[in-house]
Coordinates of C-alpha atoms (C1' of nucleotides) in Angstrom, one line a residue:
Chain A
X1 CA 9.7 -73.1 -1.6
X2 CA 12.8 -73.8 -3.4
X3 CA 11.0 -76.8 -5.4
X4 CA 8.7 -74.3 -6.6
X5 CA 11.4 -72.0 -8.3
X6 CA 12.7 -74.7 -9.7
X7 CA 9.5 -75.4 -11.3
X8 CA 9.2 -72.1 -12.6
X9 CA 12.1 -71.9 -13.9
X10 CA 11.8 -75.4 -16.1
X11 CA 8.9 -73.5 -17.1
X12 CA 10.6 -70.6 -18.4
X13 CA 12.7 -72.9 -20.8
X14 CA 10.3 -74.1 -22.3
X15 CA 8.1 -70.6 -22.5
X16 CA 11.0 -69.4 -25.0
X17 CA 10.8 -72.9 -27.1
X18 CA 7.4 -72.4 -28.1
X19 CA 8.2 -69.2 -29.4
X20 CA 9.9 -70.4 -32.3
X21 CA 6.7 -73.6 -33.4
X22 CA 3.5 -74.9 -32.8
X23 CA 3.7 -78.0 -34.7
X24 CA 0.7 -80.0 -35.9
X25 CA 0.9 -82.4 -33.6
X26 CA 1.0 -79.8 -30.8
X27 CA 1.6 -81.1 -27.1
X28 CA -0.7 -81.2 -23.9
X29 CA 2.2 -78.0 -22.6
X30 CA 1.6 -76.0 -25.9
X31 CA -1.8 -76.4 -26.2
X32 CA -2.5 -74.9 -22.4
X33 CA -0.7 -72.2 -22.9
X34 CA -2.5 -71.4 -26.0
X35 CA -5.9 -72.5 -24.5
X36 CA -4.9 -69.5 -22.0
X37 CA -3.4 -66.9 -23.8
X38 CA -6.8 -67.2 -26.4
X39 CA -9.2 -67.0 -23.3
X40 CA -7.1 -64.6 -21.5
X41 CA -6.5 -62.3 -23.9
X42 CA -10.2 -60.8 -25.4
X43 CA -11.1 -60.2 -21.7
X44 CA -7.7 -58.6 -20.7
X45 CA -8.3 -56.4 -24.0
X46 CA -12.1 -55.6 -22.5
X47 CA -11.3 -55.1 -18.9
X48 CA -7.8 -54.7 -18.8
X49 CA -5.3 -56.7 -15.9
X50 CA -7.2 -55.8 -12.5
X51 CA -10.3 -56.1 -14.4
X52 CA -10.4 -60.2 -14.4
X53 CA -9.5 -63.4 -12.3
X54 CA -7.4 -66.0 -12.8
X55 CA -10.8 -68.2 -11.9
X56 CA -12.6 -66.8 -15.1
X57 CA -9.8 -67.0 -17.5
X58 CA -9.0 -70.7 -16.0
X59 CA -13.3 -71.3 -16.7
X60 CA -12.9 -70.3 -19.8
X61 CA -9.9 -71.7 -20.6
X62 CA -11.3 -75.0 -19.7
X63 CA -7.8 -75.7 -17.8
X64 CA -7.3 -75.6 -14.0
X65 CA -6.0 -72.8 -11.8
X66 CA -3.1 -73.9 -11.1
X67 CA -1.8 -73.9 -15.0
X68 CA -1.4 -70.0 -14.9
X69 CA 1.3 -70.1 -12.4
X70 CA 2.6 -73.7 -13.8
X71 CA 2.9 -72.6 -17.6
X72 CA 3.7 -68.1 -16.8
X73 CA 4.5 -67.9 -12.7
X74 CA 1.4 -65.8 -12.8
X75 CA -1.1 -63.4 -13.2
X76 CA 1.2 -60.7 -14.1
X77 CA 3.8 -62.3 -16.5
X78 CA 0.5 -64.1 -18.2
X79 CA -0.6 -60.5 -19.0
X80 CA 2.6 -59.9 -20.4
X81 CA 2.5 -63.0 -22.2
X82 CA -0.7 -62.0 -24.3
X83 CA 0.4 -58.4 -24.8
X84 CA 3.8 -60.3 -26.5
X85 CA 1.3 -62.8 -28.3
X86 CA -1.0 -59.9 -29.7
X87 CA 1.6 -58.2 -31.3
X88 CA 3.5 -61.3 -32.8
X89 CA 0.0 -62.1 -34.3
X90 CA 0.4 -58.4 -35.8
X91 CA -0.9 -59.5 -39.4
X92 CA -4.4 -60.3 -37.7
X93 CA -4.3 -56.7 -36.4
X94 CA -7.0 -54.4 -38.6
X95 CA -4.4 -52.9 -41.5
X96 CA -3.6 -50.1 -42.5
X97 CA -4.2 -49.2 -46.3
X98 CA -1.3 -49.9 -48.7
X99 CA -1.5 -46.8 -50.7
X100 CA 0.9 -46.7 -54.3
X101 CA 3.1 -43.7 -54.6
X102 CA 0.7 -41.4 -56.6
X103 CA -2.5 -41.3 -54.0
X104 CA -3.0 -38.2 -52.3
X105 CA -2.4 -36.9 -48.9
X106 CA -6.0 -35.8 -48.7
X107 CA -6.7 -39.4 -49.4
X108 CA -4.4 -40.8 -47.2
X109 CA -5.8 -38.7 -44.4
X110 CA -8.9 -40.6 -45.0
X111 CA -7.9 -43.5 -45.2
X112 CA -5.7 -43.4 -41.5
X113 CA -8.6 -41.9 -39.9
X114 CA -11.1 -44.5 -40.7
X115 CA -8.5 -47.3 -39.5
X116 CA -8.0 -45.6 -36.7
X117 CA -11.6 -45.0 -36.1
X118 CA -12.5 -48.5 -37.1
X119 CA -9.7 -50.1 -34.2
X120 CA -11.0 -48.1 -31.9
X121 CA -15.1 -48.8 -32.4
X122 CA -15.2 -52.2 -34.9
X123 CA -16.6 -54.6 -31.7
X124 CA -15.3 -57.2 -34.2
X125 CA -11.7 -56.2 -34.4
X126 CA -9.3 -58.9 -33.4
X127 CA -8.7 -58.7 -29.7
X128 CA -5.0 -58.5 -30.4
X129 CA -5.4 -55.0 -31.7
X130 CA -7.8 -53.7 -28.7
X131 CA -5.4 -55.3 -26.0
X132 CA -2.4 -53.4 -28.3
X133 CA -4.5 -50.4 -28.1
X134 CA -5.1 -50.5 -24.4
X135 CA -1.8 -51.0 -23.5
X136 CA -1.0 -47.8 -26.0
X137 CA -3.3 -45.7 -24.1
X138 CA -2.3 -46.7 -20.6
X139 CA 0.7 -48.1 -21.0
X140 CA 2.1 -50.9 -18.4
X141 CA 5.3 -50.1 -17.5
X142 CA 6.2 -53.9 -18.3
X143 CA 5.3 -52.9 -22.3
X144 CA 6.0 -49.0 -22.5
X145 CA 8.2 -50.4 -25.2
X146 CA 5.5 -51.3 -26.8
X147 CA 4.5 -47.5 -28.0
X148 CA 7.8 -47.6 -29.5
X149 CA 7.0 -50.4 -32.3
X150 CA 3.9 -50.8 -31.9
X151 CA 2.5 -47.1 -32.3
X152 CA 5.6 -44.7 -33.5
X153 CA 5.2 -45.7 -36.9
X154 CA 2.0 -45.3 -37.5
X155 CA 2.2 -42.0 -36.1
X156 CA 4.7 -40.6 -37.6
X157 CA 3.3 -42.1 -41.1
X158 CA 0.6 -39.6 -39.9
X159 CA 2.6 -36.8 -38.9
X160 CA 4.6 -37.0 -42.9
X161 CA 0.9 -37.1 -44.4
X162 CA 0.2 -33.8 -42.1
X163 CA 3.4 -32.3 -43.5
X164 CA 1.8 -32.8 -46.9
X165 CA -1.5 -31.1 -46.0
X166 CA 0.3 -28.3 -44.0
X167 CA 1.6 -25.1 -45.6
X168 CA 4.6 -25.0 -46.7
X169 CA 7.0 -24.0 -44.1
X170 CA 5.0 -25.2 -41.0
X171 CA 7.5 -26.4 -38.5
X172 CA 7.6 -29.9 -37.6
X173 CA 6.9 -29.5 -34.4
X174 CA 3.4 -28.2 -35.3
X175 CA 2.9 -31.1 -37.6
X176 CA 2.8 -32.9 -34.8
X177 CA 0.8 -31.2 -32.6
X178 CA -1.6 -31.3 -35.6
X179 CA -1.3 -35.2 -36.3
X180 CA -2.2 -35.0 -32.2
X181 CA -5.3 -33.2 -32.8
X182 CA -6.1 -35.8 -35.4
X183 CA -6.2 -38.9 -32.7
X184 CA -7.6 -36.6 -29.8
X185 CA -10.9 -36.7 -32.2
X186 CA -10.8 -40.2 -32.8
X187 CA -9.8 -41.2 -29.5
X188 CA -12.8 -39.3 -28.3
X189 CA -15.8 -41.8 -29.2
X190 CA -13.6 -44.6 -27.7
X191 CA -12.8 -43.3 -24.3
X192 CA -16.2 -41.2 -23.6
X193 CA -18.7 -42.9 -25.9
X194 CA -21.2 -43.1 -23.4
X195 CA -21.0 -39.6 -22.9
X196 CA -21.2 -38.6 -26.5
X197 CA -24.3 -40.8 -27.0
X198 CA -26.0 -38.6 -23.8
X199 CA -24.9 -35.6 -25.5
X200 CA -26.7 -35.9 -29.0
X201 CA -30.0 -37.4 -30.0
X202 CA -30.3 -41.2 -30.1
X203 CA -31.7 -40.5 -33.5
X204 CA -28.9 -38.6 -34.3
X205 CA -26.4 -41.1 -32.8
X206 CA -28.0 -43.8 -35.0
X207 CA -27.9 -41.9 -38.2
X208 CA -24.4 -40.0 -37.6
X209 CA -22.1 -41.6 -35.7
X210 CA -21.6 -45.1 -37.1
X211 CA -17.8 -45.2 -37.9
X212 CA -17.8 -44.5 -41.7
X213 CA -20.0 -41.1 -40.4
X214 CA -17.3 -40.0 -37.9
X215 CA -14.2 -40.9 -39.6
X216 CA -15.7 -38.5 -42.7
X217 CA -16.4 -36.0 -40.4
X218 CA -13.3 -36.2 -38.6
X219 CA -11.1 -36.1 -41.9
X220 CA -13.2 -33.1 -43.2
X221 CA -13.1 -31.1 -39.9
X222 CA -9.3 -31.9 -40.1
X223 CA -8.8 -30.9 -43.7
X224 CA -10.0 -28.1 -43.3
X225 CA -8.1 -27.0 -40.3
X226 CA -5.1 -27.3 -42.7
X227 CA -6.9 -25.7 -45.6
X228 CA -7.7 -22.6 -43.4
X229 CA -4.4 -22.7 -41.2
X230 CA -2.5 -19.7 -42.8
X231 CA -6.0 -17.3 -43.0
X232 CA -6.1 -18.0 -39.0
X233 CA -2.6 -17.0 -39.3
X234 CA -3.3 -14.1 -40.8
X235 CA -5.6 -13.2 -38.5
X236 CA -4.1 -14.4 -35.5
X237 CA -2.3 -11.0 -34.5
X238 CA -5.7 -9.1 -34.6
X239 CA -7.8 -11.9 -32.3
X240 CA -4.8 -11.8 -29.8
X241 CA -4.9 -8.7 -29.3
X242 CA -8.4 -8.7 -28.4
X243 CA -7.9 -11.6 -26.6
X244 CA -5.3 -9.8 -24.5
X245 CA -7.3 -7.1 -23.8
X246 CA -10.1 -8.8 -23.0
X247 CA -8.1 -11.2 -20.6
X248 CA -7.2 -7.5 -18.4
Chain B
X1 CA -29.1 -57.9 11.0
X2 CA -32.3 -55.8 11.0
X3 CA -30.4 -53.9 13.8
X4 CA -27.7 -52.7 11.6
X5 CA -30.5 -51.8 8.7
X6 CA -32.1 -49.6 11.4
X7 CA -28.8 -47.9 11.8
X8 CA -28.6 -47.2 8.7
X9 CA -31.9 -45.6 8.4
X10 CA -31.4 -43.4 11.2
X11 CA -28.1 -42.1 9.7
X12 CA -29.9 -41.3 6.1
X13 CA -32.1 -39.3 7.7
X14 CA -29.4 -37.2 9.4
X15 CA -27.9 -36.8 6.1
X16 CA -30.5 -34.9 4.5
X17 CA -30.0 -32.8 7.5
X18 CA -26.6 -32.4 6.8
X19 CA -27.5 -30.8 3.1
X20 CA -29.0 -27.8 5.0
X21 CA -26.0 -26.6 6.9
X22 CA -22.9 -26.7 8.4
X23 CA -22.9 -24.4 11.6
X24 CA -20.1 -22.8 13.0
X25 CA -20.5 -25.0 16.3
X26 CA -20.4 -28.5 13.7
X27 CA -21.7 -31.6 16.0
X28 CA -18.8 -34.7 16.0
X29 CA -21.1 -36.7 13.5
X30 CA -21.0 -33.8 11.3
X31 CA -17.5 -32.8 11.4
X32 CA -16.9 -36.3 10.7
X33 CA -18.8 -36.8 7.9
X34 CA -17.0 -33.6 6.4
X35 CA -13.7 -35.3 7.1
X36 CA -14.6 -38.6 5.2
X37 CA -15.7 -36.7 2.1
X38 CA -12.8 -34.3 2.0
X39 CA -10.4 -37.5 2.6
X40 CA -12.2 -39.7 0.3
X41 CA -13.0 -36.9 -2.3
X42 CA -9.4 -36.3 -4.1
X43 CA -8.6 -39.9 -3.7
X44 CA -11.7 -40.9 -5.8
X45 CA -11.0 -38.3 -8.1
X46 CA -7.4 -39.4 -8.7
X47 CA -8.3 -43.7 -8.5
X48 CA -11.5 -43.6 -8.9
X49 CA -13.9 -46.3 -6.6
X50 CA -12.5 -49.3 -7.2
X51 CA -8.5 -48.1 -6.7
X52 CA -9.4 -46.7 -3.1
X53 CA -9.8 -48.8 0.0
X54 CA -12.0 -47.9 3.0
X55 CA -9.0 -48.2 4.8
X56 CA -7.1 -45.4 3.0
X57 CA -10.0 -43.4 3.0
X58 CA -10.3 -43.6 7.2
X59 CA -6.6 -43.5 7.6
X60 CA -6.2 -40.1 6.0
X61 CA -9.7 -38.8 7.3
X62 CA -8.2 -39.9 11.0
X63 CA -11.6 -42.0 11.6
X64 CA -12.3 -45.5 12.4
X65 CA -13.1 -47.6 9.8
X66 CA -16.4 -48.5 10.7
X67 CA -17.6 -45.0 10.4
X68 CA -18.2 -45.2 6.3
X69 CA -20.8 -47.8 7.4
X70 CA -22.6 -45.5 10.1
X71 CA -22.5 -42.3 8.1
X72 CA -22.8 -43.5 4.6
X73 CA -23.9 -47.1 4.8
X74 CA -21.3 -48.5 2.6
X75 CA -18.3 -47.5 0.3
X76 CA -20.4 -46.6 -2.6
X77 CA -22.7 -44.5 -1.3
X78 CA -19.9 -42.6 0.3
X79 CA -18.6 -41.9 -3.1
X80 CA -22.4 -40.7 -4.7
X81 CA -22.0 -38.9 -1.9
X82 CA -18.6 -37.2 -2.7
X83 CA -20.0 -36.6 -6.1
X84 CA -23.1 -34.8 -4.8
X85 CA -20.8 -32.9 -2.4
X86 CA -18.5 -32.2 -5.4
X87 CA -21.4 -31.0 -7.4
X88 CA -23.0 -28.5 -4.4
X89 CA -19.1 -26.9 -4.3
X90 CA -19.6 -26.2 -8.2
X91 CA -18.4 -22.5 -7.2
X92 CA -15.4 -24.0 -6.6
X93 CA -14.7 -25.3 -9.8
X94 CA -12.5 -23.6 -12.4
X95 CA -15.1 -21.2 -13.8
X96 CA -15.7 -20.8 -17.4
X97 CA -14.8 -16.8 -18.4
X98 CA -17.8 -14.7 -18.3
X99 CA -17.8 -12.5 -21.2
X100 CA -19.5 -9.6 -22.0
X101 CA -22.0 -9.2 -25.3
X102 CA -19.8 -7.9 -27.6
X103 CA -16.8 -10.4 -27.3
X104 CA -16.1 -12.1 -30.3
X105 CA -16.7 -16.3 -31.0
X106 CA -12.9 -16.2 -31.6
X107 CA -12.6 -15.1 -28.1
X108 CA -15.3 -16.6 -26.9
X109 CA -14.0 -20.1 -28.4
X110 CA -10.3 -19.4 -27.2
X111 CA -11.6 -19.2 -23.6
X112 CA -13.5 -22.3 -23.7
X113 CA -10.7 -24.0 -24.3
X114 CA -8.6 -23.1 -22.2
X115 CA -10.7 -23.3 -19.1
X116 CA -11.4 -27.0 -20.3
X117 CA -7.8 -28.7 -20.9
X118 CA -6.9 -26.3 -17.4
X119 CA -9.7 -28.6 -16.1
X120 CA -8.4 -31.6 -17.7
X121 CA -4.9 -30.6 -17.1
X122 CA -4.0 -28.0 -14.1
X123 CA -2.8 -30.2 -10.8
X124 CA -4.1 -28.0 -8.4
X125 CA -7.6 -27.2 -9.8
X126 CA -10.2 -28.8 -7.0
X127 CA -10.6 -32.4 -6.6
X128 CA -14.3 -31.4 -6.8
X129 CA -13.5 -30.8 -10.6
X130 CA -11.4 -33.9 -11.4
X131 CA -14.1 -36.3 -9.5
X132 CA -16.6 -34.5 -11.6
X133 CA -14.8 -35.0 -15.0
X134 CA -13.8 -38.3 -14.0
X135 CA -17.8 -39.0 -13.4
X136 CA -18.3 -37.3 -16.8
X137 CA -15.9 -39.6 -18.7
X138 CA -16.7 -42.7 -17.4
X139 CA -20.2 -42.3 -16.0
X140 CA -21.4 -44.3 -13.2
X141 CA -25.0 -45.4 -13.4
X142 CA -25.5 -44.2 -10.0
X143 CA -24.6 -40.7 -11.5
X144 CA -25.8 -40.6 -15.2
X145 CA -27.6 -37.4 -14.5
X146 CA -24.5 -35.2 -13.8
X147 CA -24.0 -35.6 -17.8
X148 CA -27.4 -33.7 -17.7
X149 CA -27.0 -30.6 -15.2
X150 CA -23.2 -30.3 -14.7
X151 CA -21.5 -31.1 -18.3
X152 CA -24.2 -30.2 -21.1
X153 CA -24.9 -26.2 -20.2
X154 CA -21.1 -26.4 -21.0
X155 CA -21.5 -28.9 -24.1
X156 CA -24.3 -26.4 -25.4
X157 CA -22.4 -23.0 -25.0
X158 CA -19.3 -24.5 -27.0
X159 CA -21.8 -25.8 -29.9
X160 CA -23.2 -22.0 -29.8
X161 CA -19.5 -20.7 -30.3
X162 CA -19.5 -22.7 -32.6
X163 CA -22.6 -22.2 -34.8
X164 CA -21.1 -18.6 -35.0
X165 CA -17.9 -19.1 -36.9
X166 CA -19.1 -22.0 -39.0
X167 CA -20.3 -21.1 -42.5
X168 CA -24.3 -19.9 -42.9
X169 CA -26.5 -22.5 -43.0
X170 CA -24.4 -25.2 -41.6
X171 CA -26.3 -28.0 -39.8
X172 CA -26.5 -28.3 -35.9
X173 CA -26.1 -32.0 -36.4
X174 CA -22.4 -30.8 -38.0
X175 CA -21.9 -28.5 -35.4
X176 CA -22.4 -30.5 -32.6
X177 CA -20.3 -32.8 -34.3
X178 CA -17.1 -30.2 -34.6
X179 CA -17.9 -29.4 -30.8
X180 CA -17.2 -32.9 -29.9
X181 CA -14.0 -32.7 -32.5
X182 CA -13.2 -29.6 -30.4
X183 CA -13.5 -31.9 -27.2
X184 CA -11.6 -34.8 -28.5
X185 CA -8.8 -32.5 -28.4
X186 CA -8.9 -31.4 -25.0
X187 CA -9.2 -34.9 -23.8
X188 CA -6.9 -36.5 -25.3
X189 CA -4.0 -35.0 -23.2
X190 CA -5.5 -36.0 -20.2
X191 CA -6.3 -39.2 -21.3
X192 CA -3.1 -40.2 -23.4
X193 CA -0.7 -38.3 -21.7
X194 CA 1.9 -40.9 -21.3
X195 CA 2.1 -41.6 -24.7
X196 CA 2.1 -38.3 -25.7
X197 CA 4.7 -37.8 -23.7
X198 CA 6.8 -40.5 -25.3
X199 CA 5.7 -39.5 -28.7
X200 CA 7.3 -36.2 -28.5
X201 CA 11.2 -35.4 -27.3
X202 CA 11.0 -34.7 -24.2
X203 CA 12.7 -31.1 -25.3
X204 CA 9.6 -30.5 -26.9
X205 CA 7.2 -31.6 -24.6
X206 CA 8.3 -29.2 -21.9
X207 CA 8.1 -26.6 -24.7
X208 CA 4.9 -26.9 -26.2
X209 CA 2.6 -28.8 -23.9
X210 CA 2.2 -26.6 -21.5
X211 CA -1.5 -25.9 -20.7
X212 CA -1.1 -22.2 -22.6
X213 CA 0.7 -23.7 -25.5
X214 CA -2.1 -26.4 -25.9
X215 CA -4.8 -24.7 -25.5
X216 CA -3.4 -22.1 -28.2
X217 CA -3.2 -25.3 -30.7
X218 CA -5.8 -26.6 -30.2
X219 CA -7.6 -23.2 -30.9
X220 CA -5.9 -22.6 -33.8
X221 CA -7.0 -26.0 -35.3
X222 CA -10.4 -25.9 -34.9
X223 CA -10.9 -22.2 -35.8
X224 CA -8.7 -23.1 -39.3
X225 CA -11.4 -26.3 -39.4
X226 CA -14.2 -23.5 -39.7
X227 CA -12.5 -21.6 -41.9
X228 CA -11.4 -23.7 -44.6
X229 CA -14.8 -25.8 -44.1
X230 CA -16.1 -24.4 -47.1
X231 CA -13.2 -24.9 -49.6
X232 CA -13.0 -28.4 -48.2
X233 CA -17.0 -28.7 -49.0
X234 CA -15.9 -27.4 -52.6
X235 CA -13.4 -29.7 -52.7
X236 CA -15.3 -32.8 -51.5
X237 CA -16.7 -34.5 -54.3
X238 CA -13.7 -34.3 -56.4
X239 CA -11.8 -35.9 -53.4
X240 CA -14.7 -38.3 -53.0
X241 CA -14.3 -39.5 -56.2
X242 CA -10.8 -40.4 -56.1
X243 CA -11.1 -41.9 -52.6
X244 CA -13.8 -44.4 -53.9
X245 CA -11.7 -45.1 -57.2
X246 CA -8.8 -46.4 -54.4
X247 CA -11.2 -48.4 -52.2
X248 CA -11.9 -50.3 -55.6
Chain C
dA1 C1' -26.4 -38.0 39.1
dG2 C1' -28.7 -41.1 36.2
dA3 C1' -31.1 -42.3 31.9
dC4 C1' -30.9 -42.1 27.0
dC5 C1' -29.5 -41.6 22.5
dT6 C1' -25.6 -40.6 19.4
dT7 C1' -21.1 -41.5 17.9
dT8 C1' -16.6 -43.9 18.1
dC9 C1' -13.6 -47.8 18.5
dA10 C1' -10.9 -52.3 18.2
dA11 C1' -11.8 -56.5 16.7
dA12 C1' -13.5 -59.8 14.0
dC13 C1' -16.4 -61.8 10.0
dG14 C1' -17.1 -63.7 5.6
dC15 C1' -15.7 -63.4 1.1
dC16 C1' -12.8 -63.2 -2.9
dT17 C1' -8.3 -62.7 -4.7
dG18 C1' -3.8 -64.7 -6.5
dT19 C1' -0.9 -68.4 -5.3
dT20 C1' 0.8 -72.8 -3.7
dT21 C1' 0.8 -77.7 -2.6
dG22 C1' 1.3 -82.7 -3.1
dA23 C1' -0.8 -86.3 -5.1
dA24 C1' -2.8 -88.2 -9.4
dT25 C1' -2.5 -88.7 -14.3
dC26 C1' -0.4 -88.8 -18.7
dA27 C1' 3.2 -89.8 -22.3
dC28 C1' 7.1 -91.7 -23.4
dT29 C1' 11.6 -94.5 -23.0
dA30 C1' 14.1 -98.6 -21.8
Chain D
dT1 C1' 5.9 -103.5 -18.3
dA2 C1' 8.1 -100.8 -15.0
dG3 C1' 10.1 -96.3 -14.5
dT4 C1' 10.6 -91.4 -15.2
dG5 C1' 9.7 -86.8 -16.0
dA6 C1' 6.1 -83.5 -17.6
dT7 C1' 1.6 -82.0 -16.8
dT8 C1' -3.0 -81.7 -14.5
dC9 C1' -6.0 -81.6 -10.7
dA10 C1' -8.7 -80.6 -6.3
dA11 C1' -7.8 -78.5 -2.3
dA12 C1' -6.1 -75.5 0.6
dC13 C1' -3.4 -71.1 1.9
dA14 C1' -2.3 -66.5 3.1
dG15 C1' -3.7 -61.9 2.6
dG16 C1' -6.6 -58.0 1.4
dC17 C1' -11.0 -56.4 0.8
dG18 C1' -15.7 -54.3 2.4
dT19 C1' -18.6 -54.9 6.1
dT20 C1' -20.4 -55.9 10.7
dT21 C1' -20.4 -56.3 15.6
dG22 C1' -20.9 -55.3 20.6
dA23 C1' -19.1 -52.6 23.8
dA24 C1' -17.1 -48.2 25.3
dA25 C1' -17.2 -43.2 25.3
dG26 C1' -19.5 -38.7 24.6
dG27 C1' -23.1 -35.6 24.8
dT28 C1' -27.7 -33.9 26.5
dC29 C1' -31.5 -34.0 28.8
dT30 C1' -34.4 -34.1 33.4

DNA sequence: AGACCTTTCAAACGCCTGTTTGAATCACTA
DNA sequence: TAGTGATTCAAACAGGCGTTTGAAAGGTCT
């Protein structure tokens, strides 16, 4: 019992030195953990923690059971491990457009919504980004940090090209709400895609949904949400009143 | 063994029976079937199959565990069974509001969505609802055909609303695409709420997120999406142009 | 009451999970 | 080459899961 904390905790040591290098000549230790982490991490991104065995990540690891709990203590802290891994490989992640100073919010709008689109759909994507994104959309509390440095950014980048697009004087609090709107409609063909496909035509669903389709559809719907936002306004006293009196 | 298969057979007779009725002198098996479904049913609806046990399921119900086996055969088939039980109590579920003939699509578009993130969102609507949405998201094969009779009538009617307050001549392909734009909203606080949560200050969130306050968003959105759907259509291939220009 | 079928019950079964063990193997130093 | 610590391995372990069992209890007929 105590001999096996004390392996453990060797183990931890060393966890934090191959943080900083994975030399050429790479040893049998650092090669495991790698061999796990790569094989560990594509299904954990498909089928999230509860979703695998240690048994199929060892298979196709090629190493033997017992390395999760010799190289991470176990199941849990190996999950952790890839979530860490994913993001430090954040280059490999699907990028965001590096716009110059003079391109337009319209054009930025577009441009966020087809990455977005495109991490959420592109089978292809590096697994690093779909674990990333799982653990964004049902966070672990282990990496709610995560949303932090991982997402905030990119959201509020969204929420400053909304304020753009908005008319003036919209509160920021409604810039958000909007930039909300915006990921509810891309978040939609990842979470209930097989109810979406049900709903429309396959022949439609070939022709109009692949993601260059949507993420146009998506920025035009929400362009013109902005475009028409103060004539709703100006309506808006009218319809609630016969909203109201329709509710009694 | 073919003992226990003849049990079985028995009992999915007596099930069929149990469709019928439910007399006001209920027989044990009856009563007990009732009592498994009305434990198991909220649970499912909350975990889904796979994050229940049987023993959860009979410890709340207050029967022994072998009686999912001799009513329902096995675990699964008690939860097609709580979905078909779910679907029969469709009274039950938050009702959509039945306008007259000469209520506006404003209106009419405002109470759709409302009665759907109150589906999505309200605590106390019916577990019957939840397990149904739930099936709906993520659709079981066993239950494919729910999309069918329980969700589409509803798909439809919004894509009706919303062939009213989009511009003449406007495709159904489009408009069934802004329906499910419409949708994405909804969901998305059900299914990101966590990060929306920690997206937001939490000042704000008790503010503005309440299922009134959402719903009110999210109707302003899309309605400004139909309105400024023409400029945006004027707008398009000017936009267009620029947007390929950056991509080169 | 006795026979018969239905329904419940406590207990166990077999399986699969994550974890642990102790010995075998490897890589390197003296 | 012998010794030492790091790493791998096959095997087993404990515990939870869904399922099954055979007997007990309940209800309903003649």
């Amino acid at each position: 019992m105590a001999s096996s904390e004390v392996r453990q905790e060797k183990r931890r040591v060393s966890e934090l030195e191959a943080d900083s290098a994975a030399p050429a000549g790479m040893d049998r230790s650092a090669e495991t953990r790698l061999r796990l982490l790569e094989a560990a991490g594509p299904i954990f991104a498909e089928r999230g923690l509860e979703g695998v065995t240690v048994r199929e990540i060892c298979g196709r690891a090629g190493v033997n059971i017992a390395a999760i709990h010799y190289h991470f203590g176990d199941k849990g802290r190996l999950y952790i491990a890839a979530v860490k891994y994913a993001r430090e490989r954040r280059a490999e992640r699907y990028p965001f457009p590096n716009w110059g100073e003079d391109v337009s919010p319209e054009i930025r709008l577009r441009g966020f919504i087809e990455t977005i689109v495109r991490r959420m759909l592109e089978p292809d994507v590096p697994w690093q980004t779909r674990l990333l994104m799982r653990e964004v959309l049902r966070p672990t509390d282990a990496c709610r940090a995560l949303v932090e440095d991982y997402f905030r950014p990119d959201f509020e980048s969204l929420v400053s090209i909304i304020e753009n697009l908005m008319p003036d004087g919209t509160t920021a609090r409604c810039c958000r709400q909007t930039a909300l709107s915006v990921l509810g409609q891309c978040l939609l063909y990842r979470i209930a895609g097989d109810i979406v496909r049900q709903l429309v035509t396959d022949a439609e669903y070939r022709r109009g949904y692949e993601i260059e389709s949507l993420a146009d559809h998506i920025w035009r719907f929400s362009l013109a949400a902005c475009r028409g936002w103060e004539e709703v306004e100006r309506e808006a006293q009218r319809i609630r009143k016969e909203w109201e009196s329709q509710q009694a």
